mmCIF file with all atom_site columns, C-alpha atoms in Angstrom:
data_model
loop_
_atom_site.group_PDB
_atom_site.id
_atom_site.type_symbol
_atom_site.label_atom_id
_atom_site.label_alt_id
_atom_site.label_comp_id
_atom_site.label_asym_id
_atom_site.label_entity_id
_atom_site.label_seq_id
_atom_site.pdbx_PDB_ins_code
_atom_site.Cartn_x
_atom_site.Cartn_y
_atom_site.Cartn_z
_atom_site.occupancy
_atom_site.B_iso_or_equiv
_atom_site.pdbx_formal_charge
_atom_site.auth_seq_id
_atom_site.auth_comp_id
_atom_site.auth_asym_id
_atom_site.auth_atom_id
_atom_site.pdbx_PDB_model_num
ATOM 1   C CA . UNK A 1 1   ? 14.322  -57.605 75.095 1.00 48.00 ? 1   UNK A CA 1
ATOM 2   C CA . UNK A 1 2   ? 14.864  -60.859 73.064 1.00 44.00 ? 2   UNK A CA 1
ATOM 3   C CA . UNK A 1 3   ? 16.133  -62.700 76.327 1.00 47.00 ? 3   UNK A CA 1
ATOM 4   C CA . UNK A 1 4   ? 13.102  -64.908 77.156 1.00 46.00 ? 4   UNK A CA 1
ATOM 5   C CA . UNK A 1 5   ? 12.924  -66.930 74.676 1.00 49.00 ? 5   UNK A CA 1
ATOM 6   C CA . UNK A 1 6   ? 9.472   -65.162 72.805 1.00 57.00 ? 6   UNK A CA 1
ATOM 7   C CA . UNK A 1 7   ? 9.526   -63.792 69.123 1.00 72.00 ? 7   UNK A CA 1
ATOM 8   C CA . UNK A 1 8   ? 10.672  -60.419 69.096 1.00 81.00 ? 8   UNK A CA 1
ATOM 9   C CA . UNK A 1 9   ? 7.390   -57.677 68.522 1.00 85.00 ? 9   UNK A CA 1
ATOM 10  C CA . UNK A 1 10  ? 6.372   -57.653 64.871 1.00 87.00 ? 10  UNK A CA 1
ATOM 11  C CA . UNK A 1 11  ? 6.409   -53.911 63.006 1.00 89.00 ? 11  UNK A CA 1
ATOM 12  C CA . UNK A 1 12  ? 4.020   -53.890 60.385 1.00 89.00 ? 12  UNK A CA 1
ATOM 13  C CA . UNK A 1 13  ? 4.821   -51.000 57.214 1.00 90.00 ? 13  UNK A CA 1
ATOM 14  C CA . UNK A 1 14  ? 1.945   -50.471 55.535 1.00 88.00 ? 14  UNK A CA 1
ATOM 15  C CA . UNK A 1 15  ? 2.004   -48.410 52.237 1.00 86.00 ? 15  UNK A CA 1
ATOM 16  C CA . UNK A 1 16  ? 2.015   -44.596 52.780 1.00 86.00 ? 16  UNK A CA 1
ATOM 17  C CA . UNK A 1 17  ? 2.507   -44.918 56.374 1.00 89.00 ? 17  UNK A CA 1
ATOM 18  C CA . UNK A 1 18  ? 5.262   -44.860 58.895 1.00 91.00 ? 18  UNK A CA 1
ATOM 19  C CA . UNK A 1 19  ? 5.912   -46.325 62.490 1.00 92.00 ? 19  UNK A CA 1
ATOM 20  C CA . UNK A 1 20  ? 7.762   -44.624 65.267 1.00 93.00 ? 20  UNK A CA 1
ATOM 21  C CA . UNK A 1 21  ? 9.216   -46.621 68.053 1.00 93.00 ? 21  UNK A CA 1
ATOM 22  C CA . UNK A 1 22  ? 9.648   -44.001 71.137 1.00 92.00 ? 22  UNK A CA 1
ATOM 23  C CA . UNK A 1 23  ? 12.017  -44.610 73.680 1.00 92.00 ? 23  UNK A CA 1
ATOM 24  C CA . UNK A 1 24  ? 11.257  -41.320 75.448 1.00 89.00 ? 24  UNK A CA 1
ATOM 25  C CA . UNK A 1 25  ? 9.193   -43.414 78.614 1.00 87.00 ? 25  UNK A CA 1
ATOM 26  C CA . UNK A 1 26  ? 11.671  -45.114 79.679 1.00 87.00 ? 26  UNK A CA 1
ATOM 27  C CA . UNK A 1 27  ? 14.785  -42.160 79.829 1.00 89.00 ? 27  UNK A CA 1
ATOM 28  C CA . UNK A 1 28  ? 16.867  -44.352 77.339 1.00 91.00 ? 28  UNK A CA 1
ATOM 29  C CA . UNK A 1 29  ? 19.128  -43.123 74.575 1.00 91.00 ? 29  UNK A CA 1
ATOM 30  C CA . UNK A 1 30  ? 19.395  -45.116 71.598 1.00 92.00 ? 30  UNK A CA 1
ATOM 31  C CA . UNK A 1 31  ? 23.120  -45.124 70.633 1.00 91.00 ? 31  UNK A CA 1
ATOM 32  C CA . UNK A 1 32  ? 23.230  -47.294 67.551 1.00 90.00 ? 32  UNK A CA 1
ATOM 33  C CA . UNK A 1 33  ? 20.676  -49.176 65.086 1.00 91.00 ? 33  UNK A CA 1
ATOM 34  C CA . UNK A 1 34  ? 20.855  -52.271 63.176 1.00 91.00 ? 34  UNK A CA 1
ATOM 35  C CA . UNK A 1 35  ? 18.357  -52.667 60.381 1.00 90.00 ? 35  UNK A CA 1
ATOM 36  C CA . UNK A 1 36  ? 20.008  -56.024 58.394 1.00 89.00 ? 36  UNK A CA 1
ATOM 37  C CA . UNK A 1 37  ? 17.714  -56.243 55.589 1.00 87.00 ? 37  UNK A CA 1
ATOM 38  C CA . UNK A 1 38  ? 17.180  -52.094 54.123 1.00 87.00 ? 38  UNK A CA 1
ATOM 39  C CA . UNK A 1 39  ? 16.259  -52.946 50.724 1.00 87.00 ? 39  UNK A CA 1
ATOM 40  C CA . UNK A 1 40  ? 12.220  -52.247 51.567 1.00 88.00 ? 40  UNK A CA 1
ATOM 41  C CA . UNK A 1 41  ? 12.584  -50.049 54.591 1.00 90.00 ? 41  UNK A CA 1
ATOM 42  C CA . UNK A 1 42  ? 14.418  -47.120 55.496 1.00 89.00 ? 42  UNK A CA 1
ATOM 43  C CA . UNK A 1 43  ? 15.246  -45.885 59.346 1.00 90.00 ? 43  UNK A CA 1
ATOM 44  C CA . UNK A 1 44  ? 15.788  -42.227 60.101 1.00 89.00 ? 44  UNK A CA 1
ATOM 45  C CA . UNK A 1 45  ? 16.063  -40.680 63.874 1.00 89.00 ? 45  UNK A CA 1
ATOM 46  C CA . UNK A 1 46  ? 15.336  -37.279 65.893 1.00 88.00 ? 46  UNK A CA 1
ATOM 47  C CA . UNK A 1 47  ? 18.654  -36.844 66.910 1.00 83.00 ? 47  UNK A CA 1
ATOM 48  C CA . UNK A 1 48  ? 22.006  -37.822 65.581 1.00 82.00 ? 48  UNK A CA 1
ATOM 49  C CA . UNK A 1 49  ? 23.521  -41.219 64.852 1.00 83.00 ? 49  UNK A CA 1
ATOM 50  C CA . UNK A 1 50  ? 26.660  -42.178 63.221 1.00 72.00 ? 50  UNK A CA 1
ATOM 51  C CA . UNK A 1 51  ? 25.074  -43.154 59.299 1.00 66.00 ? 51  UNK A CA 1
ATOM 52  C CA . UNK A 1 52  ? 21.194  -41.400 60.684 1.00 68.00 ? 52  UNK A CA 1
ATOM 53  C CA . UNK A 1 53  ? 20.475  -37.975 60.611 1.00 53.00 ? 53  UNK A CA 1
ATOM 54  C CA . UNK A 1 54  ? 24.698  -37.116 60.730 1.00 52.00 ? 54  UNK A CA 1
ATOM 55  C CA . UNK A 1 55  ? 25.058  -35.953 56.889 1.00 56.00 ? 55  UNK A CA 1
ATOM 56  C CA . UNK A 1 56  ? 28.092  -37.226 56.940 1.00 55.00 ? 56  UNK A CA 1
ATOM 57  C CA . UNK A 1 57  ? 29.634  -35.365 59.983 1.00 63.00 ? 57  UNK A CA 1
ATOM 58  C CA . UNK A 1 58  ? 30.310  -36.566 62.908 1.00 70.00 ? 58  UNK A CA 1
ATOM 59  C CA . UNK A 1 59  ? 27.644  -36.834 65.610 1.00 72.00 ? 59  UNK A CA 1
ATOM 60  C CA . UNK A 1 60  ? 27.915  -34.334 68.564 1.00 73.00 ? 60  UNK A CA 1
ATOM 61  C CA . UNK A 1 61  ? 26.604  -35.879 70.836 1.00 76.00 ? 61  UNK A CA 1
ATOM 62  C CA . UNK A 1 62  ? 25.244  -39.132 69.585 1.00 79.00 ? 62  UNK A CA 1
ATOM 63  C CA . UNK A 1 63  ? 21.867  -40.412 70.432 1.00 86.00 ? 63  UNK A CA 1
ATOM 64  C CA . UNK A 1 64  ? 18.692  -40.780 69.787 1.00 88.00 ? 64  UNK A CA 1
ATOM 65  C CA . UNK A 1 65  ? 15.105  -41.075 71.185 1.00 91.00 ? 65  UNK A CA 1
ATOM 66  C CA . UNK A 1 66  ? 12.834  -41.392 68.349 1.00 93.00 ? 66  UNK A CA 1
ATOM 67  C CA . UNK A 1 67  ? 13.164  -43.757 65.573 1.00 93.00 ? 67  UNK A CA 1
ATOM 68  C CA . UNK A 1 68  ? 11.277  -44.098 62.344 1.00 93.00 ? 68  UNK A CA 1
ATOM 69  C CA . UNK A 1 69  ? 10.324  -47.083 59.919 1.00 93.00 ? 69  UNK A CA 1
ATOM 70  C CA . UNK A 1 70  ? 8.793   -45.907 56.380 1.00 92.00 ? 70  UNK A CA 1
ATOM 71  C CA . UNK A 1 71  ? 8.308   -49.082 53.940 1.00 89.00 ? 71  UNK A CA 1
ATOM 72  C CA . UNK A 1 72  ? 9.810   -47.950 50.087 1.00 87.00 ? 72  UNK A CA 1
ATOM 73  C CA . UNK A 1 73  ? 9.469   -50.429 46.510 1.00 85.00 ? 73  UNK A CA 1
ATOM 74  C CA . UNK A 1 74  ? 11.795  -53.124 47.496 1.00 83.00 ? 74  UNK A CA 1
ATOM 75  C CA . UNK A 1 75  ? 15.577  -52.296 45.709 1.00 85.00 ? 75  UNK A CA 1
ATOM 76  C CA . UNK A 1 76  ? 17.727  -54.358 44.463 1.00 83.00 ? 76  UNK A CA 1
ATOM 77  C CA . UNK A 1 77  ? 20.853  -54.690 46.516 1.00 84.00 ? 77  UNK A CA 1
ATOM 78  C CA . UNK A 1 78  ? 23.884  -57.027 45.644 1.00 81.00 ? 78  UNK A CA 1
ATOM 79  C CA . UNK A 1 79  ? 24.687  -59.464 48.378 1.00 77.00 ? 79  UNK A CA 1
ATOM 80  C CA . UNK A 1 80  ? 21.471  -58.958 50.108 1.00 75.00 ? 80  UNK A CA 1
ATOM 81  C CA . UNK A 1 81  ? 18.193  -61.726 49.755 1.00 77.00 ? 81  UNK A CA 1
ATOM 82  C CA . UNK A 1 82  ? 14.952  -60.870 48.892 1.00 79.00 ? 82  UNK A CA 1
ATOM 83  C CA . UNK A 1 83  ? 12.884  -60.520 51.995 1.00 80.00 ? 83  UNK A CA 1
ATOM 84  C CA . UNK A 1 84  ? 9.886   -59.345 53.046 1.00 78.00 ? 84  UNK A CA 1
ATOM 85  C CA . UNK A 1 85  ? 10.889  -59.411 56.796 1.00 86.00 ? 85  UNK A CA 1
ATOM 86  C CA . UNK A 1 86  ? 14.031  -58.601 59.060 1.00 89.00 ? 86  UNK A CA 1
ATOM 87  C CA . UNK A 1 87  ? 15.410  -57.920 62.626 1.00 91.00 ? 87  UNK A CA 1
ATOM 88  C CA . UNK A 1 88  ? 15.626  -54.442 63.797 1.00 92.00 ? 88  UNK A CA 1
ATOM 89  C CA . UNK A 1 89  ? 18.413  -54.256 66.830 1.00 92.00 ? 89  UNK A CA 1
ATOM 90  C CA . UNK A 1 90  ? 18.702  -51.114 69.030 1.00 92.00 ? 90  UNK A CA 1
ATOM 91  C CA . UNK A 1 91  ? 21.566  -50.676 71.381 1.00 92.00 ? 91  UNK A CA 1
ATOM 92  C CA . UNK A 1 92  ? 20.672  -47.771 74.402 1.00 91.00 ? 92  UNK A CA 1
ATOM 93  C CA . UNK A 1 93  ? 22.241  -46.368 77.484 1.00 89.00 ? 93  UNK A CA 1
ATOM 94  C CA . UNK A 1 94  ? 20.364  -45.615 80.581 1.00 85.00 ? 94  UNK A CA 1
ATOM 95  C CA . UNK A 1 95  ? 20.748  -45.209 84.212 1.00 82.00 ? 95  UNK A CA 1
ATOM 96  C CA . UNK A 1 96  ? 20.516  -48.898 84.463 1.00 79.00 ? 96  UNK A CA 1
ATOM 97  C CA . UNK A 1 97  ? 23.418  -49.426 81.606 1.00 84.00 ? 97  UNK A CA 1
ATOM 98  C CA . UNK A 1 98  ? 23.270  -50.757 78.002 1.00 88.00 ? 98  UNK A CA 1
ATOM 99  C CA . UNK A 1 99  ? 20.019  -52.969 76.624 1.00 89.00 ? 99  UNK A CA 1
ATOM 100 C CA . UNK A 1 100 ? 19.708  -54.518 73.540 1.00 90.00 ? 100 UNK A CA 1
ATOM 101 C CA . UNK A 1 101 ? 16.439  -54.330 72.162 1.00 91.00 ? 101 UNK A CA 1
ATOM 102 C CA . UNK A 1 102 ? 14.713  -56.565 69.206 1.00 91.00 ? 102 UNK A CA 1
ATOM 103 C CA . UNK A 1 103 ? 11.933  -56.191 66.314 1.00 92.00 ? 103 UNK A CA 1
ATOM 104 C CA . UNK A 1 104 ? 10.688  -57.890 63.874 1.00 90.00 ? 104 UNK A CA 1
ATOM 105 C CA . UNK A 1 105 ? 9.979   -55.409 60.770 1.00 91.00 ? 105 UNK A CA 1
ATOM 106 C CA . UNK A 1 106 ? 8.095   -57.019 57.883 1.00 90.00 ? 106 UNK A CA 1
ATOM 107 C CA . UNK A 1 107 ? 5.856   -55.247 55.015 1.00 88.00 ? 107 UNK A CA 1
ATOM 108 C CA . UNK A 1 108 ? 1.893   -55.335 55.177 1.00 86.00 ? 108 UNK A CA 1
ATOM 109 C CA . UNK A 1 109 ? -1.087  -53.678 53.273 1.00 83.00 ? 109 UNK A CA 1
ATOM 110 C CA . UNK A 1 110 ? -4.196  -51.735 54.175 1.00 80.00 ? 110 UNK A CA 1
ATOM 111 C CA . UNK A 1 111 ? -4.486  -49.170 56.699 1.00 83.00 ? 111 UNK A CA 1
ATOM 112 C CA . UNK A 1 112 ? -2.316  -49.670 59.436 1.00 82.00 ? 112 UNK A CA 1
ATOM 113 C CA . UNK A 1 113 ? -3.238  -50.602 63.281 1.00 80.00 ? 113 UNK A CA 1
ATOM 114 C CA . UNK A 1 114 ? -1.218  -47.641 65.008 1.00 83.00 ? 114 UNK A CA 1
ATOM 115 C CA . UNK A 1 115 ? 1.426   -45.263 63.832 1.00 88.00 ? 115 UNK A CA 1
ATOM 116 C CA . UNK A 1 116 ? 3.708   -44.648 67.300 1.00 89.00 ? 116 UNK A CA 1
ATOM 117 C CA . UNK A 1 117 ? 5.255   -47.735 69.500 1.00 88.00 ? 117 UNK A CA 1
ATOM 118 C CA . UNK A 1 118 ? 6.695   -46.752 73.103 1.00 85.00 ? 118 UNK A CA 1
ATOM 119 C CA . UNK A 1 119 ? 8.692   -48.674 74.587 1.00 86.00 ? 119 UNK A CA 1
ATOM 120 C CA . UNK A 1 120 ? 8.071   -48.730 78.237 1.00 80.00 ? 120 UNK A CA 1
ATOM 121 C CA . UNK A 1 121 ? 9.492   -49.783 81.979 1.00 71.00 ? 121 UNK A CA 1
ATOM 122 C CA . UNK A 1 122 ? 7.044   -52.009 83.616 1.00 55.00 ? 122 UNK A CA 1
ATOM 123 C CA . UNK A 1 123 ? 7.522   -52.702 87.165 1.00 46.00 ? 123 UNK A CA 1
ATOM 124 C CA . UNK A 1 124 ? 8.496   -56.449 87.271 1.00 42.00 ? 124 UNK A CA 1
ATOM 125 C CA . UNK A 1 125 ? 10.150  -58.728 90.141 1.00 39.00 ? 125 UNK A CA 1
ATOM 126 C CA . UNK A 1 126 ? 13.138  -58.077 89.814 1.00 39.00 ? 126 UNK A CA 1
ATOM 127 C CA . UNK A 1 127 ? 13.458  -53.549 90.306 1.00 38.00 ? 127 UNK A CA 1
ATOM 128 C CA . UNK A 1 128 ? 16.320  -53.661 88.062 1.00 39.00 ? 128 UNK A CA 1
ATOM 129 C CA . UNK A 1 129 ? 14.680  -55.171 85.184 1.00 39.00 ? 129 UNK A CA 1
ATOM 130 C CA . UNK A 1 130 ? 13.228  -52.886 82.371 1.00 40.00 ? 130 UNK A CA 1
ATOM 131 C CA . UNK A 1 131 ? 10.792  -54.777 79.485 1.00 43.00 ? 131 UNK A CA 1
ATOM 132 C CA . UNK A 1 132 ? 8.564   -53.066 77.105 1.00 42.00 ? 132 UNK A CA 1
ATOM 133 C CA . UNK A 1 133 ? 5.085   -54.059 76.315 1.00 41.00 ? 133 UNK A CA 1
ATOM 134 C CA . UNK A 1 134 ? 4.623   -55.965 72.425 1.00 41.00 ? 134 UNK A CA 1
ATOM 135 C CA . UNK A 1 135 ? 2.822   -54.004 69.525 1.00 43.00 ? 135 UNK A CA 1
ATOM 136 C CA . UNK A 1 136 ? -0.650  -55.774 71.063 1.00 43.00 ? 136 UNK A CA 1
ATOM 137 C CA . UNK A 1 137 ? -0.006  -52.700 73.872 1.00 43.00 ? 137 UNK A CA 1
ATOM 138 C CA . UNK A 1 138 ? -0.040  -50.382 71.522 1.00 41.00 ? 138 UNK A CA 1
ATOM 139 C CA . UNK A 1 139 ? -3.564  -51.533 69.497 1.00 46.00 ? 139 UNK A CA 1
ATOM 140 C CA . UNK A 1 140 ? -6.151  -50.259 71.883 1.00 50.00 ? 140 UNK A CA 1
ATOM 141 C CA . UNK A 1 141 ? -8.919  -51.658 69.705 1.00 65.00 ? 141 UNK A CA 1
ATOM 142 C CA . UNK A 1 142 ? -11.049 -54.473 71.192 1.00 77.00 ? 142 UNK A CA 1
ATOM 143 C CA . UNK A 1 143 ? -12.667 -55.443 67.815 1.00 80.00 ? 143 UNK A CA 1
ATOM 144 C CA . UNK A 1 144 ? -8.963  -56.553 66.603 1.00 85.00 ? 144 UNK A CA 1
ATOM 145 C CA . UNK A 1 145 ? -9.240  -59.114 69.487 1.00 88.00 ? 145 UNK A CA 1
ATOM 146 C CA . UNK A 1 146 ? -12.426 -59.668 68.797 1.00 88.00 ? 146 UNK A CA 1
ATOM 147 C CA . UNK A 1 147 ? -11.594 -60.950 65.239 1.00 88.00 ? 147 UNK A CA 1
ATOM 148 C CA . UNK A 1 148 ? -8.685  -62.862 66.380 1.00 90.00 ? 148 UNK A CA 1
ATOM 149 C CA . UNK A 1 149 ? -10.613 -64.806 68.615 1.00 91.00 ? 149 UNK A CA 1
ATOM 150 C CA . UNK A 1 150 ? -13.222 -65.649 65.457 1.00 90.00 ? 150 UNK A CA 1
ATOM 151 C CA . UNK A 1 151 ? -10.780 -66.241 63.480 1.00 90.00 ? 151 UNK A CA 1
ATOM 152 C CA . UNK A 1 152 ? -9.123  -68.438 65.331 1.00 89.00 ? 152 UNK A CA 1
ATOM 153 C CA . UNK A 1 153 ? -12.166 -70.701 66.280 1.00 90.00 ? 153 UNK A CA 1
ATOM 154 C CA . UNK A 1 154 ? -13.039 -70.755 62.781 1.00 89.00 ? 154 UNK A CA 1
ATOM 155 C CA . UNK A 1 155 ? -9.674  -72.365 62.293 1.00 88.00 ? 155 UNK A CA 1
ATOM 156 C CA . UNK A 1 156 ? -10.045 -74.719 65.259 1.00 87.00 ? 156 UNK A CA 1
ATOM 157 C CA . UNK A 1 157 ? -7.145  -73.453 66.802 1.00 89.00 ? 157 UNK A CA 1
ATOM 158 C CA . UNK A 1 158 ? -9.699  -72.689 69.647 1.00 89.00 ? 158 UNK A CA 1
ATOM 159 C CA . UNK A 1 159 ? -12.406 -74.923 70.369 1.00 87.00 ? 159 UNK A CA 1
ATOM 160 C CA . UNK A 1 160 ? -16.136 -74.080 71.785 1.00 87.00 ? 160 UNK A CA 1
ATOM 161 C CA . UNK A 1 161 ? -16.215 -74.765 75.566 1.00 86.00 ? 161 UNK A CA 1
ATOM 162 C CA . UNK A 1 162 ? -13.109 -74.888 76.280 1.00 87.00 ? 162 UNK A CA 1
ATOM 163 C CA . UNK A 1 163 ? -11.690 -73.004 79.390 1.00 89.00 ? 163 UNK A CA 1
ATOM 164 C CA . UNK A 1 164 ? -9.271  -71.429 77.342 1.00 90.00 ? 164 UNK A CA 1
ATOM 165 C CA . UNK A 1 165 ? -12.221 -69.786 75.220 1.00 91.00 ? 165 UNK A CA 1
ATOM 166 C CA . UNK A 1 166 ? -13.590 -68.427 78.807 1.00 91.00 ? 166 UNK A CA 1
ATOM 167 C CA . UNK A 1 167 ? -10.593 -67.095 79.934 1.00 91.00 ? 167 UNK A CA 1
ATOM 168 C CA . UNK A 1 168 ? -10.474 -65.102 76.299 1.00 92.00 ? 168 UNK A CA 1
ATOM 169 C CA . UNK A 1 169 ? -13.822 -64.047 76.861 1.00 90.00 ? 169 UNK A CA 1
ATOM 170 C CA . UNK A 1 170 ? -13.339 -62.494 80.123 1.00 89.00 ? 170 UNK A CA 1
ATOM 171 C CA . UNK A 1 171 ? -10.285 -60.865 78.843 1.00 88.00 ? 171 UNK A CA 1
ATOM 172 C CA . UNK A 1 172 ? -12.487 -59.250 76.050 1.00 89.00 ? 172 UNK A CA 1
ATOM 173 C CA . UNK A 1 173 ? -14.630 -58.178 77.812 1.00 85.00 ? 173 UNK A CA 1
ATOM 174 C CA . UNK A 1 174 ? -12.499 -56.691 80.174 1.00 82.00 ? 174 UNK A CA 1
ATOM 175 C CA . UNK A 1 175 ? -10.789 -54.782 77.694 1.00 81.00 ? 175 UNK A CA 1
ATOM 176 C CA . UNK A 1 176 ? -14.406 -53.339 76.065 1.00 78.00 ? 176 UNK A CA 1
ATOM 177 C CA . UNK A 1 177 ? -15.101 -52.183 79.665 1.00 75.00 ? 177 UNK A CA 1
ATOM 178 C CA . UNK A 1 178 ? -11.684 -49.808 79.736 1.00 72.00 ? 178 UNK A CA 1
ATOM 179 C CA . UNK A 1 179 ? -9.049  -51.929 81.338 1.00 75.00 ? 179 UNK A CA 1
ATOM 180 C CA . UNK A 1 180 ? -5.669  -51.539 80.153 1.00 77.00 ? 180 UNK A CA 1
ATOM 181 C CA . UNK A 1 181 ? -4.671  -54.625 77.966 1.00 81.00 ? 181 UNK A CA 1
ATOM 182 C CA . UNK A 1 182 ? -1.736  -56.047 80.376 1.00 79.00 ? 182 UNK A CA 1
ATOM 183 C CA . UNK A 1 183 ? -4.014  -55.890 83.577 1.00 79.00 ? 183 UNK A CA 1
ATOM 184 C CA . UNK A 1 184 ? -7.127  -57.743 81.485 1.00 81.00 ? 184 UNK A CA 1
ATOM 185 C CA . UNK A 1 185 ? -4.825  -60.504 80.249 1.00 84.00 ? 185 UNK A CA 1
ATOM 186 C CA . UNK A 1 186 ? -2.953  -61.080 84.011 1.00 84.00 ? 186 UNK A CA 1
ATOM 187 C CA . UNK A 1 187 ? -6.722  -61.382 85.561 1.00 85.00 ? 187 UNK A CA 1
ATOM 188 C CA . UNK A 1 188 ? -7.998  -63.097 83.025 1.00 87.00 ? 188 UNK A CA 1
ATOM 189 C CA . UNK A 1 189 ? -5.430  -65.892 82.691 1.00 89.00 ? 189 UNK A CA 1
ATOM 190 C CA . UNK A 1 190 ? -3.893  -65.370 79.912 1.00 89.00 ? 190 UNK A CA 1
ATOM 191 C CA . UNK A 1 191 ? -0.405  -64.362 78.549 1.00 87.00 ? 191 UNK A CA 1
ATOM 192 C CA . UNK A 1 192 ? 0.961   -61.615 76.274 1.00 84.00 ? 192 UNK A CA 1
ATOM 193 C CA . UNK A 1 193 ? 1.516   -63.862 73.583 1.00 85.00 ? 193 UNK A CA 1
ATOM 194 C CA . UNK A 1 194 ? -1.521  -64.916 73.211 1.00 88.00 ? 194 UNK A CA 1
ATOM 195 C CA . UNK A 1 195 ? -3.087  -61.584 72.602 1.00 87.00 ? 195 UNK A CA 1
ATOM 196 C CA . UNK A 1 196 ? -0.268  -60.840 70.605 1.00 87.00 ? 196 UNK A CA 1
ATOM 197 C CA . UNK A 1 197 ? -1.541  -63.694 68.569 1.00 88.00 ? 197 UNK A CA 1
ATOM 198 C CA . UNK A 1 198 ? -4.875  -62.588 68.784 1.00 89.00 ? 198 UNK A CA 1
ATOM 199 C CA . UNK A 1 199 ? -4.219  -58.992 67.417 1.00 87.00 ? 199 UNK A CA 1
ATOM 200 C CA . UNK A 1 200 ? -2.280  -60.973 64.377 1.00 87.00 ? 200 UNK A CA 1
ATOM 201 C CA . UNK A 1 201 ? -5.419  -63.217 63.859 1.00 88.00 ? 201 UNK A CA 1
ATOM 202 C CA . UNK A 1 202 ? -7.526  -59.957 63.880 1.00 85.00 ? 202 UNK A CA 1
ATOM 203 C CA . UNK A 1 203 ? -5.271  -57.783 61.741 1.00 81.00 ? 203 UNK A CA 1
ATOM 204 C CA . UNK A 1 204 ? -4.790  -60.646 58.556 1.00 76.00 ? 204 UNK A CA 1
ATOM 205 C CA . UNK A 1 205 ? -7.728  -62.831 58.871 1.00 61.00 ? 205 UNK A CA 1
ATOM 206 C CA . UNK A 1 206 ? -11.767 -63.074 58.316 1.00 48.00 ? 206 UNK A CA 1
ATOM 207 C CA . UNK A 1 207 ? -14.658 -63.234 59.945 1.00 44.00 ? 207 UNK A CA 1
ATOM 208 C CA . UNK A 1 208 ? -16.957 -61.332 62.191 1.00 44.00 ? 208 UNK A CA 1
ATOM 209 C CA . UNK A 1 209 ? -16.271 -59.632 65.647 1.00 41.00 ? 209 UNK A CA 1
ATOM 210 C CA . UNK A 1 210 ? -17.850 -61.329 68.400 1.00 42.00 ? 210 UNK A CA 1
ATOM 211 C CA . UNK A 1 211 ? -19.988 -59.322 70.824 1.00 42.00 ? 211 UNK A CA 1
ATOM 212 C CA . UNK A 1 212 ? -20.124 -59.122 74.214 1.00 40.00 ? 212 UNK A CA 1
ATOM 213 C CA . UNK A 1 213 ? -22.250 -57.125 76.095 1.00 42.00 ? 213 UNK A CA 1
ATOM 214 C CA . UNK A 1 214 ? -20.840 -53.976 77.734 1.00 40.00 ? 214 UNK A CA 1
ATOM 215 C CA . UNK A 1 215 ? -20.702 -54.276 81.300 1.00 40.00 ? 215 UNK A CA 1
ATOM 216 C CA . UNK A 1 216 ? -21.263 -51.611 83.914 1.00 37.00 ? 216 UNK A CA 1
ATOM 217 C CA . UNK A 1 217 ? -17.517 -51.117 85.308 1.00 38.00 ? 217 UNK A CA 1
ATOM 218 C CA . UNK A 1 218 ? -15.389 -48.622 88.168 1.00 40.00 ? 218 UNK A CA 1
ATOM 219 C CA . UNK A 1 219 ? -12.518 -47.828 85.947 1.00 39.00 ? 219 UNK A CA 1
ATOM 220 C CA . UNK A 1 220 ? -11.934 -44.730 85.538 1.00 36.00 ? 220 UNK A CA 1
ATOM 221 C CA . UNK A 1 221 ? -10.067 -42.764 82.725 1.00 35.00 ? 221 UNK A CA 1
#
């Protein structure tokens, strides 16, 4: 939610395709949206906001659940810089109150990574607390992090024996075996961010997937 200090998720358009970013898990309704930079992106919503969806009427009631990102040919708008990234801010009411959530939107090519973000309450130490999982929750394909982790030893960002490299390991192969991406990275040692980084590695750079073997594992789907 922008209030620990971490880079807010990154939403990549890619050409032809739009993202969704679902509120619908966690109850919420998104009362008003902030795109700063709309000269390559445009925002539209399932329900009714005051500027979205209202044609110019007023909005009875106002709210939303859904909203959705579409990439356009970057205009031309007096005042504004040329970007190719920019903060998305979404203001909802719940039974816990108002939350202000961030993400970062930004332009990409090729086929995109997944199509629908949800945005959804985890269970954390505090009961009152609500955060939603990063765009790495949402990418449920292990070669991405396979990639990344190439990539990112070819790079020498990661180095060949080191612990860290095991701890990546074990959280790949984890996540080949079926378990869901937050529970693999908690075991295996490693934080959120880091597979974040991972899927970003994965998703831009080179280089070939590393295999593991498939091991013989008790979750079930």
């Amino acid at each position: 939610m922008g209030q620990s200090g971490s880079s807010p998720p990154l939403i990549e358009l890619s050409p032809g395709y739009g993202v969704n970013i679902s509120f619908i898990p966690t109850g919420e309704i998104v009362k008003k949206v902030w795109l700063d930079n709309p000269s390559f992106a445009t925002l539209d919503v399932d329900g009714c906001l005051s500027g979205l969806g209202s044609q110019g009427k007023p909005c009875q009631p106002n709210g939303a659940r859904v909203l959705h990102l579409r990439g356009i040919n970057p205009l031309n708008i007096p005042g504004l810089p040329k970007t190719t990234s920019t903060l998305l801010t979404a203001i909802t009411s719940g039974t816990s109150g108002q939350r202000v959530y961030l993400f970062r939107v930004a332009l990409a090519s090729g086929t995109p990574q997944y199509h629908t973000i949800e945005v959804t309450p985890v269970s954390v130490s505090t009961p009152s607390n609500t955060k939603y999982r990063s765009i790495v929750d949402s990418i449920s394909d292990y070669s991405v992090f396979s990639r990344g982790l190439t990539v990112a030893m070819q790079r020498g960002l990661i180095r060949t024996g080191q612990p860290l490299e095991t701890r990546i390991r074990n959280f790949l192969a984890r996540v080949q075996a079926g378990e869901p991406i937050e529970s693999a990275a908690s075991t295996s040692g490693i934080s959120l961010n880091l597979v974040e980084r991972l899927a970003q590695l994965g998703r831009t750079g080179t280089g070939n997937p590393v295999l593991i073997p498939a091991r013989t594992s008790a979750h079930t789907k």
